Short mmCIF file of C-alpha atoms in Angstrom, two decimals:
data_model
loop_
_atom_site.label_atom_id
_atom_site.label_comp_id
_atom_site.label_asym_id
_atom_site.label_seq_id
_atom_site.Cartn_x
_atom_site.Cartn_y
_atom_site.Cartn_z
CA MET A 1267 0.10 -0.10 0.11
CA ASP A 1268 1.48 3.44 -0.94
CA THR A 1269 1.78 6.27 1.05
CA CYS A 1270 -0.91 8.47 -0.73
CA THR A 1271 -3.63 5.50 -0.38
CA THR A 1272 -2.78 5.29 3.20
CA LEU A 1273 -2.88 9.05 3.78
CA TYR A 1274 -6.42 9.49 1.82
CA GLU A 1275 -7.71 6.13 4.05
CA TYR A 1276 -6.65 7.42 7.39
CA THR A 1277 -6.36 11.25 7.76
CA SER A 1278 -9.55 12.85 7.91
CA ILE A 1279 -10.40 16.23 5.69
CA GLU A 1280 -10.42 18.25 9.01
CA ASP A 1281 -6.43 16.77 9.55
CA VAL A 1282 -6.20 17.87 5.64
CA GLU A 1283 -7.54 21.10 6.39
CA SER A 1284 -5.51 22.16 9.38
CA ARG A 1285 -2.38 21.40 8.08
CA ARG A 1286 -2.70 23.29 4.85
CA ILE A 1287 -0.30 26.17 3.63
CA PRO A 1288 -2.04 29.49 4.30
CA VAL A 1289 -3.21 31.23 1.00
CA ASP A 1290 -4.04 34.68 0.39
CA ALA A 1291 -7.73 35.26 -0.23
CA GLY A 1292 -7.16 37.82 -3.34
CA ALA A 1293 -8.61 40.63 -4.52
CA PRO A 1294 -10.16 42.66 -2.90
CA PHE A 1295 -8.45 41.36 0.19
CA ASP A 1296 -4.93 41.67 -1.09
CA ARG A 1297 -4.20 45.09 0.65
CA GLY A 1298 -4.15 46.39 3.99
CA ASP A 1299 -2.11 46.94 7.30
CA ILE A 1300 -3.38 43.80 9.12
CA ILE A 1301 -3.92 40.11 8.34
CA LEU A 1302 -6.91 37.97 9.24
CA ARG A 1303 -6.39 34.34 9.24
CA SER A 1304 -9.54 31.97 8.41
CA ALA A 1305 -9.90 28.61 10.23
CA ASP A 1306 -9.31 27.29 7.09
CA ASN A 1307 -6.22 29.02 6.48
CA VAL A 1308 -7.20 31.51 4.12
CA ASP A 1309 -5.36 35.23 4.54
CA PHE A 1310 -7.71 37.96 4.20
CA HIS A 1311 -5.53 41.73 4.13
CA PHE A 1312 -7.52 44.08 5.29
CA HIS A 1313 -7.27 48.04 6.79
CA LYS A 1314 -7.21 48.58 10.77
CA LEU A 1315 -9.56 51.76 10.08
CA LEU A 1316 -12.02 49.80 8.63
CA LEU A 1317 -12.32 47.23 10.89
CA SER A 1318 -11.71 49.59 13.92
CA LEU A 1319 -14.94 51.80 12.27
CA ALA A 1320 -17.15 48.63 11.86
CA SER A 1321 -16.02 46.72 15.41
CA SER A 1322 -15.70 48.39 18.83
CA PHE A 1323 -13.84 44.61 19.59
CA PHE A 1324 -10.86 45.41 16.78
CA SER A 1325 -10.83 49.02 17.75
CA ASN A 1326 -10.18 48.15 21.47
CA MET A 1327 -7.59 45.77 20.12
CA PHE A 1328 -5.57 48.04 18.05
CA SER A 1329 -5.66 50.61 21.06
CA LEU A 1330 -3.51 48.20 23.05
CA PRO A 1331 0.30 48.06 22.79
CA GLN A 1332 1.13 45.98 19.96
CA PRO A 1333 3.96 43.56 19.60
CA ASP A 1334 7.30 44.79 17.42
CA SER A 1335 6.17 44.67 13.74
CA LEU A 1336 9.69 43.62 13.08
CA ASP A 1337 9.24 40.08 14.84
CA ASP A 1338 9.06 37.61 12.07
CA ALA A 1339 7.97 34.74 13.87
CA ALA A 1340 5.74 32.53 11.21
CA ASP A 1341 2.32 32.36 13.15
CA ARG A 1342 2.60 36.03 14.27
CA THR A 1343 3.17 38.13 11.24
CA LYS A 1344 3.23 37.43 7.29
CA ASP A 1345 5.49 40.02 4.92
CA GLY A 1346 5.61 42.55 7.98
CA LEU A 1347 2.14 42.65 8.72
CA PRO A 1348 0.47 41.25 12.03
CA ILE A 1349 -1.77 37.92 11.92
CA ILE A 1350 -5.07 37.73 13.82
CA PRO A 1351 -6.31 33.97 13.57
CA VAL A 1352 -10.19 34.09 13.75
CA THR A 1353 -12.37 30.94 14.34
CA GLU A 1354 -14.81 32.05 11.03
CA ASN A 1355 -13.99 29.80 7.75
CA SER A 1356 -13.10 31.83 4.83
CA VAL A 1357 -16.37 32.22 3.29
CA ILE A 1358 -18.16 33.88 6.48
CA LEU A 1359 -14.84 36.07 7.07
CA GLN A 1360 -15.05 37.02 3.42
CA LYS A 1361 -18.73 38.29 3.71
CA LEU A 1362 -18.37 39.60 6.92
CA LEU A 1363 -15.49 41.88 6.00
CA SER A 1364 -17.04 42.50 2.84
CA PHE A 1365 -19.95 44.40 5.08
CA CYS A 1366 -17.03 46.21 6.64
CA SER A 1367 -16.21 47.91 3.28
CA PRO A 1368 -17.39 51.59 2.79
CA VAL A 1369 -19.20 50.21 -0.60
CA TYR A 1370 -21.18 47.48 1.06
CA ASP A 1371 -24.39 49.16 0.90
CA THR A 1372 -24.67 49.69 -2.81
CA ASP A 1373 -22.69 46.49 -3.51
CA VAL A 1374 -24.23 44.00 -1.22
CA PRO A 1375 -22.55 40.60 -0.43
CA ALA A 1376 -24.70 37.48 -1.34
CA LEU A 1377 -25.97 35.75 1.49
CA GLU A 1378 -27.50 32.83 -0.21
CA ASN A 1379 -29.32 31.00 2.51
CA LEU A 1380 -30.23 31.51 6.39
CA ASP A 1381 -27.37 29.14 7.57
CA ILE A 1382 -24.78 31.62 6.22
CA VAL A 1383 -27.10 34.50 7.51
CA MET A 1384 -26.79 32.89 11.01
CA SER A 1385 -23.02 32.52 10.82
CA VAL A 1386 -22.52 35.96 9.43
CA LEU A 1387 -24.69 37.34 12.31
CA ASP A 1388 -22.82 35.42 15.10
CA ALA A 1389 -19.47 36.65 13.88
CA ALA A 1390 -20.96 40.12 13.46
CA ASP A 1391 -22.08 39.76 17.39
CA LYS A 1392 -19.07 38.47 18.53
CA TYR A 1393 -17.09 41.11 17.31
CA ASP A 1394 -19.49 43.77 18.28
CA MET A 1395 -20.44 45.06 14.64
CA LYS A 1396 -23.46 46.39 15.75
CA ARG A 1397 -24.52 48.55 12.27
CA VAL A 1398 -23.26 45.25 10.08
CA GLY A 1399 -25.45 42.91 12.25
CA ILE A 1400 -28.28 45.78 11.82
CA PHE A 1401 -28.12 45.91 7.77
CA ILE A 1402 -28.02 41.67 7.70
CA VAL A 1403 -31.27 41.59 9.38
CA ARG A 1404 -32.93 44.08 7.50
CA MET A 1405 -32.25 41.74 4.21
CA ILE A 1406 -33.82 38.41 5.82
CA THR A 1407 -37.30 39.25 4.94
CA ALA A 1408 -36.70 39.01 0.85
CA PRO A 1409 -38.74 36.46 -0.42
CA ARG A 1410 -36.47 34.01 -1.09
CA PHE A 1411 -35.66 33.46 2.99
CA LEU A 1412 -39.35 34.69 4.09
CA GLU A 1413 -41.26 32.14 1.63
CA LYS A 1414 -38.93 29.22 2.39
CA GLU A 1415 -38.36 29.55 6.41
CA PRO A 1416 -40.59 32.71 7.97
CA MET A 1417 -40.25 30.92 11.22
CA ARG A 1418 -36.54 31.06 11.14
CA VAL A 1419 -36.71 34.23 9.75
CA PHE A 1420 -38.90 35.55 12.39
CA ALA A 1421 -37.21 33.85 15.23
CA ILE A 1422 -33.87 35.73 13.96
CA ALA A 1423 -35.35 39.22 13.50
CA CYS A 1424 -37.08 38.54 17.01
CA ARG A 1425 -33.67 37.53 18.90
CA TYR A 1426 -31.98 40.61 17.22
CA ARG A 1427 -35.00 43.06 18.34
CA SER A 1428 -35.51 44.21 14.94
CA GLU A 1429 -39.12 45.42 15.02
CA ALA A 1430 -39.78 46.10 11.63
CA GLU A 1431 -38.58 42.57 10.27
CA THR A 1432 -40.13 40.66 12.94
CA LEU A 1433 -43.69 42.05 12.49
CA VAL A 1434 -43.21 41.41 8.51
CA ALA A 1435 -42.46 37.81 9.22
CA ALA A 1436 -45.29 37.46 11.65
CA ARG A 1437 -47.53 38.25 9.14
CA TYR A 1438 -46.34 36.46 6.35
CA MET A 1439 -46.83 33.33 8.90
CA LEU A 1440 -50.90 34.42 9.06
CA ARG A 1441 -50.80 31.90 5.89
CA PHE A 1442 -50.13 29.04 7.92
CA ALA A 1443 -52.32 27.46 11.05
CA VAL A 1444 -50.69 28.45 14.05
CA TRP A 1445 -49.44 24.79 14.50
CA GLU A 1446 -48.35 24.09 11.05
CA PRO A 1447 -44.83 25.98 11.55
CA ALA A 1448 -42.06 23.28 12.63
CA TYR A 1449 -39.69 23.98 15.09
CA VAL A 1450 -36.39 25.58 14.33
CA SER A 1451 -33.28 26.04 16.38
CA GLU A 1452 -33.53 29.74 16.22
CA LEU A 1453 -36.25 29.47 18.44
CA ASP A 1454 -34.07 28.44 21.23
CA PHE A 1455 -32.35 31.94 21.14
CA ILE A 1456 -35.77 33.99 21.82
CA SER A 1457 -37.99 33.63 25.04
CA GLY A 1458 -41.14 31.79 25.23
CA SER A 1459 -42.67 35.15 25.94
CA ASP A 1460 -41.80 36.25 22.53
CA PHE A 1461 -43.16 32.94 21.13
CA GLN A 1462 -46.47 33.31 22.86
CA ARG A 1463 -46.96 36.60 21.78
CA LEU A 1464 -46.77 35.24 18.51
CA VAL A 1465 -49.31 32.76 18.95
CA LYS A 1466 -51.38 34.96 20.36
CA TYR A 1467 -50.79 37.52 17.48
CA HIS A 1468 -52.10 35.03 15.08
CA THR A 1469 -55.03 33.95 17.50
CA ASN A 1470 -56.14 37.83 17.80
CA CYS A 1471 -55.93 38.10 13.79
CA GLY A 1472 -58.09 34.97 13.23
CA GLN A 1473 -60.57 36.26 15.59
CA ALA A 1474 -60.82 39.66 14.30
CA MET A 1475 -61.54 38.03 10.73
CA THR A 1476 -65.50 37.84 11.93
CA GLN A 1477 -65.39 41.72 10.89
CA LEU A 1478 -65.97 40.87 7.48
CA THR A 1479 -69.30 39.89 8.06
CA ARG A 1480 -70.06 43.50 7.93
CA LEU A 1481 -68.72 43.95 4.58
CA TRP A 1482 -70.62 41.15 2.78
CA SER A 1483 -72.46 43.51 0.62
CA THR A 1484 -69.46 45.12 -0.42
CA TYR A 1485 -67.44 42.28 -1.21
CA PRO A 1486 -69.91 39.49 -2.35
CA LEU A 1487 -68.92 36.10 -2.36
CA PRO A 1488 -68.57 34.59 -5.88
CA SER A 1489 -71.05 32.01 -6.77
CA LEU A 1490 -70.09 28.53 -6.38
CA ASP A 1491 -72.99 27.36 -8.76
CA CYS A 1492 -74.81 28.38 -11.69
CA LYS A 1493 -78.45 28.88 -12.64
CA PHE A 1494 -78.69 25.19 -14.35
CA CYS A 1495 -77.65 23.79 -11.04
CA ARG A 1496 -80.12 25.95 -9.04
CA LYS A 1497 -82.71 24.76 -11.73
CA LYS A 1498 -81.98 21.14 -11.32
CA GLY A 1499 -81.87 21.34 -7.42
CA VAL A 1500 -78.27 20.28 -7.14
CA SER A 1501 -77.00 23.51 -5.18
CA ARG A 1502 -77.40 22.67 -1.70
CA LEU A 1503 -75.10 25.15 0.21
CA SER A 1504 -76.53 27.88 1.56
CA LEU A 1505 -75.39 31.57 1.42
CA LYS A 1506 -74.89 31.82 5.25
CA GLU A 1507 -73.06 28.62 5.42
CA TYR A 1508 -70.80 29.85 2.68
CA GLN A 1509 -70.20 32.98 4.44
CA ASP A 1510 -69.43 30.70 7.65
CA SER A 1511 -67.06 29.10 6.04
CA VAL A 1512 -64.97 31.43 4.54
CA ILE A 1513 -64.84 33.43 7.93
CA GLU A 1514 -63.63 29.81 9.42
CA ALA A 1515 -61.03 29.43 7.04
CA LEU A 1516 -59.74 32.77 7.49
CA ARG A 1517 -59.93 32.30 11.36
CA ILE A 1518 -57.71 29.33 11.07
CA ARG A 1519 -55.35 31.03 8.67
CA PRO A 1520 -56.11 34.52 8.71
CA SER A 1521 -54.83 35.37 5.12
CA VAL A 1522 -56.50 35.62 1.84
CA GLU A 1523 -54.03 32.80 0.66
CA SER A 1524 -56.41 30.52 2.57
CA LEU A 1525 -59.11 31.19 -0.17
CA LEU A 1526 -56.68 29.98 -2.97
CA ASN A 1527 -56.19 26.57 -1.06
CA PRO A 1528 -57.15 23.63 -3.59
CA GLU A 1529 -58.73 21.13 -0.87
CA TRP A 1530 -60.47 24.11 0.52
CA ILE A 1531 -61.87 25.10 -2.74
CA ASP A 1532 -62.67 21.68 -3.34
CA SER A 1533 -64.66 21.10 -0.35
CA MET A 1534 -66.68 23.99 -0.98
CA VAL A 1535 -67.57 23.01 -4.55
CA ARG A 1536 -68.66 19.83 -3.48
CA LYS A 1537 -70.92 21.10 -0.62
CA ALA A 1538 -72.38 23.39 -3.45
CA GLY A 1539 -73.12 20.25 -5.39
CA SER A 1540 -72.05 22.14 -8.37
CA CYS A 1541 -71.83 20.81 -11.97
CA ILE A 1542 -68.70 20.29 -14.12
CA GLY A 1543 -68.62 23.64 -15.24
CA CYS A 1544 -69.12 25.52 -11.74
CA ARG A 1545 -66.23 23.34 -10.60
CA GLU A 1546 -63.93 24.25 -13.17
CA ARG A 1547 -65.00 28.18 -12.65
CA ALA A 1548 -64.81 28.21 -8.89
CA PRO A 1549 -61.07 28.18 -8.56
CA ARG A 1550 -60.79 31.31 -10.98
CA ALA A 1551 -63.35 33.18 -9.26
CA LEU A 1552 -62.21 32.88 -5.95
CA ALA A 1553 -58.69 33.62 -7.28
CA GLU A 1554 -60.23 37.07 -8.30
CA TYR A 1555 -62.32 37.52 -5.20
CA ALA A 1556 -59.24 36.96 -3.14
CA LYS A 1557 -57.42 39.87 -4.68
CA GLU A 1558 -60.32 41.97 -3.75
CA LEU A 1559 -60.91 40.71 -0.38
CA ALA A 1560 -57.31 41.41 0.28
CA PHE A 1561 -57.85 45.00 0.96
CA PRO A 1562 -60.44 44.78 4.25
CA VAL A 1563 -58.41 41.46 5.42
CA MET A 1564 -55.13 43.44 5.93
CA ALA A 1565 -56.72 46.62 6.97
CA ILE A 1566 -57.80 44.43 9.77
CA ILE A 1567 -54.64 42.94 10.77
CA LEU A 1568 -52.71 46.28 10.46
CA GLU A 1569 -54.91 46.95 13.55
CA ILE A 1570 -53.78 44.06 15.56
CA PRO A 1571 -50.62 44.98 17.32
CA LEU A 1572 -47.62 42.26 18.08
CA ASP A 1573 -47.05 43.02 21.72
CA ILE A 1574 -43.41 42.26 21.37
CA ASP A 1575 -40.99 44.26 23.75
CA PHE A 1576 -38.15 45.16 21.08
CA ARG A 1577 -36.26 47.10 24.07
#
């Protein structure tokens, strides 16, 4: 058995990574008066001034007496520049330092998923980069995050006491029944009181949907049957039952998207005993109706407070 095979079989990826010779990150991290070395041995050149402005942690560090710059110990300097080892890997460090750049608000670093968001936020928190943390939290209500993982977005925004983003996530979660979202680990970082207030907010919004009963004349429900059905005596869903079913659907999921749920539409059409033509028209009719009803539903929701203390 040759040496290469032996190393491949018995050396872990972590061991190989830890023994790598440090490499430079490259532009734009190839200039500066300080080097930050990532956990996977990638060297990022950066400027002390920018780090000091972004981070009180580094500002305090640089204000302390520094070792002799002529000290050429391999683990302390490189090309005459001091090296600061950090625990973040190169992917996270690159994004973190990009947010410390003067142009980060116009050339925004990419945050591909919420796992990366959390890693960058944790690093910003560790190094006391408050402005960076605030900017990143404002990004998490983007559709690519919110539509895929709304509970995580809520928990992250709530953890960092970002009121606007927490409320956006809480409103988005009205599309689901209160018991539907699964547990996410980010909930461990918020209080039970905060989570209970989310549940209470959902309940209050659902109960407030009864206010729509005063608006049936302004927003009449679309018919689920036709003259032929009624003439043949097929239709058997009364207007009152129809209205109550809509209110109940919105009570469970206080969002007009509830009326677009194919299972709910099918159950209503079956209750109405509609013909094949009515069954085909119902989804389109309810979709158009949902667009109109979105305005009064949102007006009701806007009156419901979330009641989380963000201080």
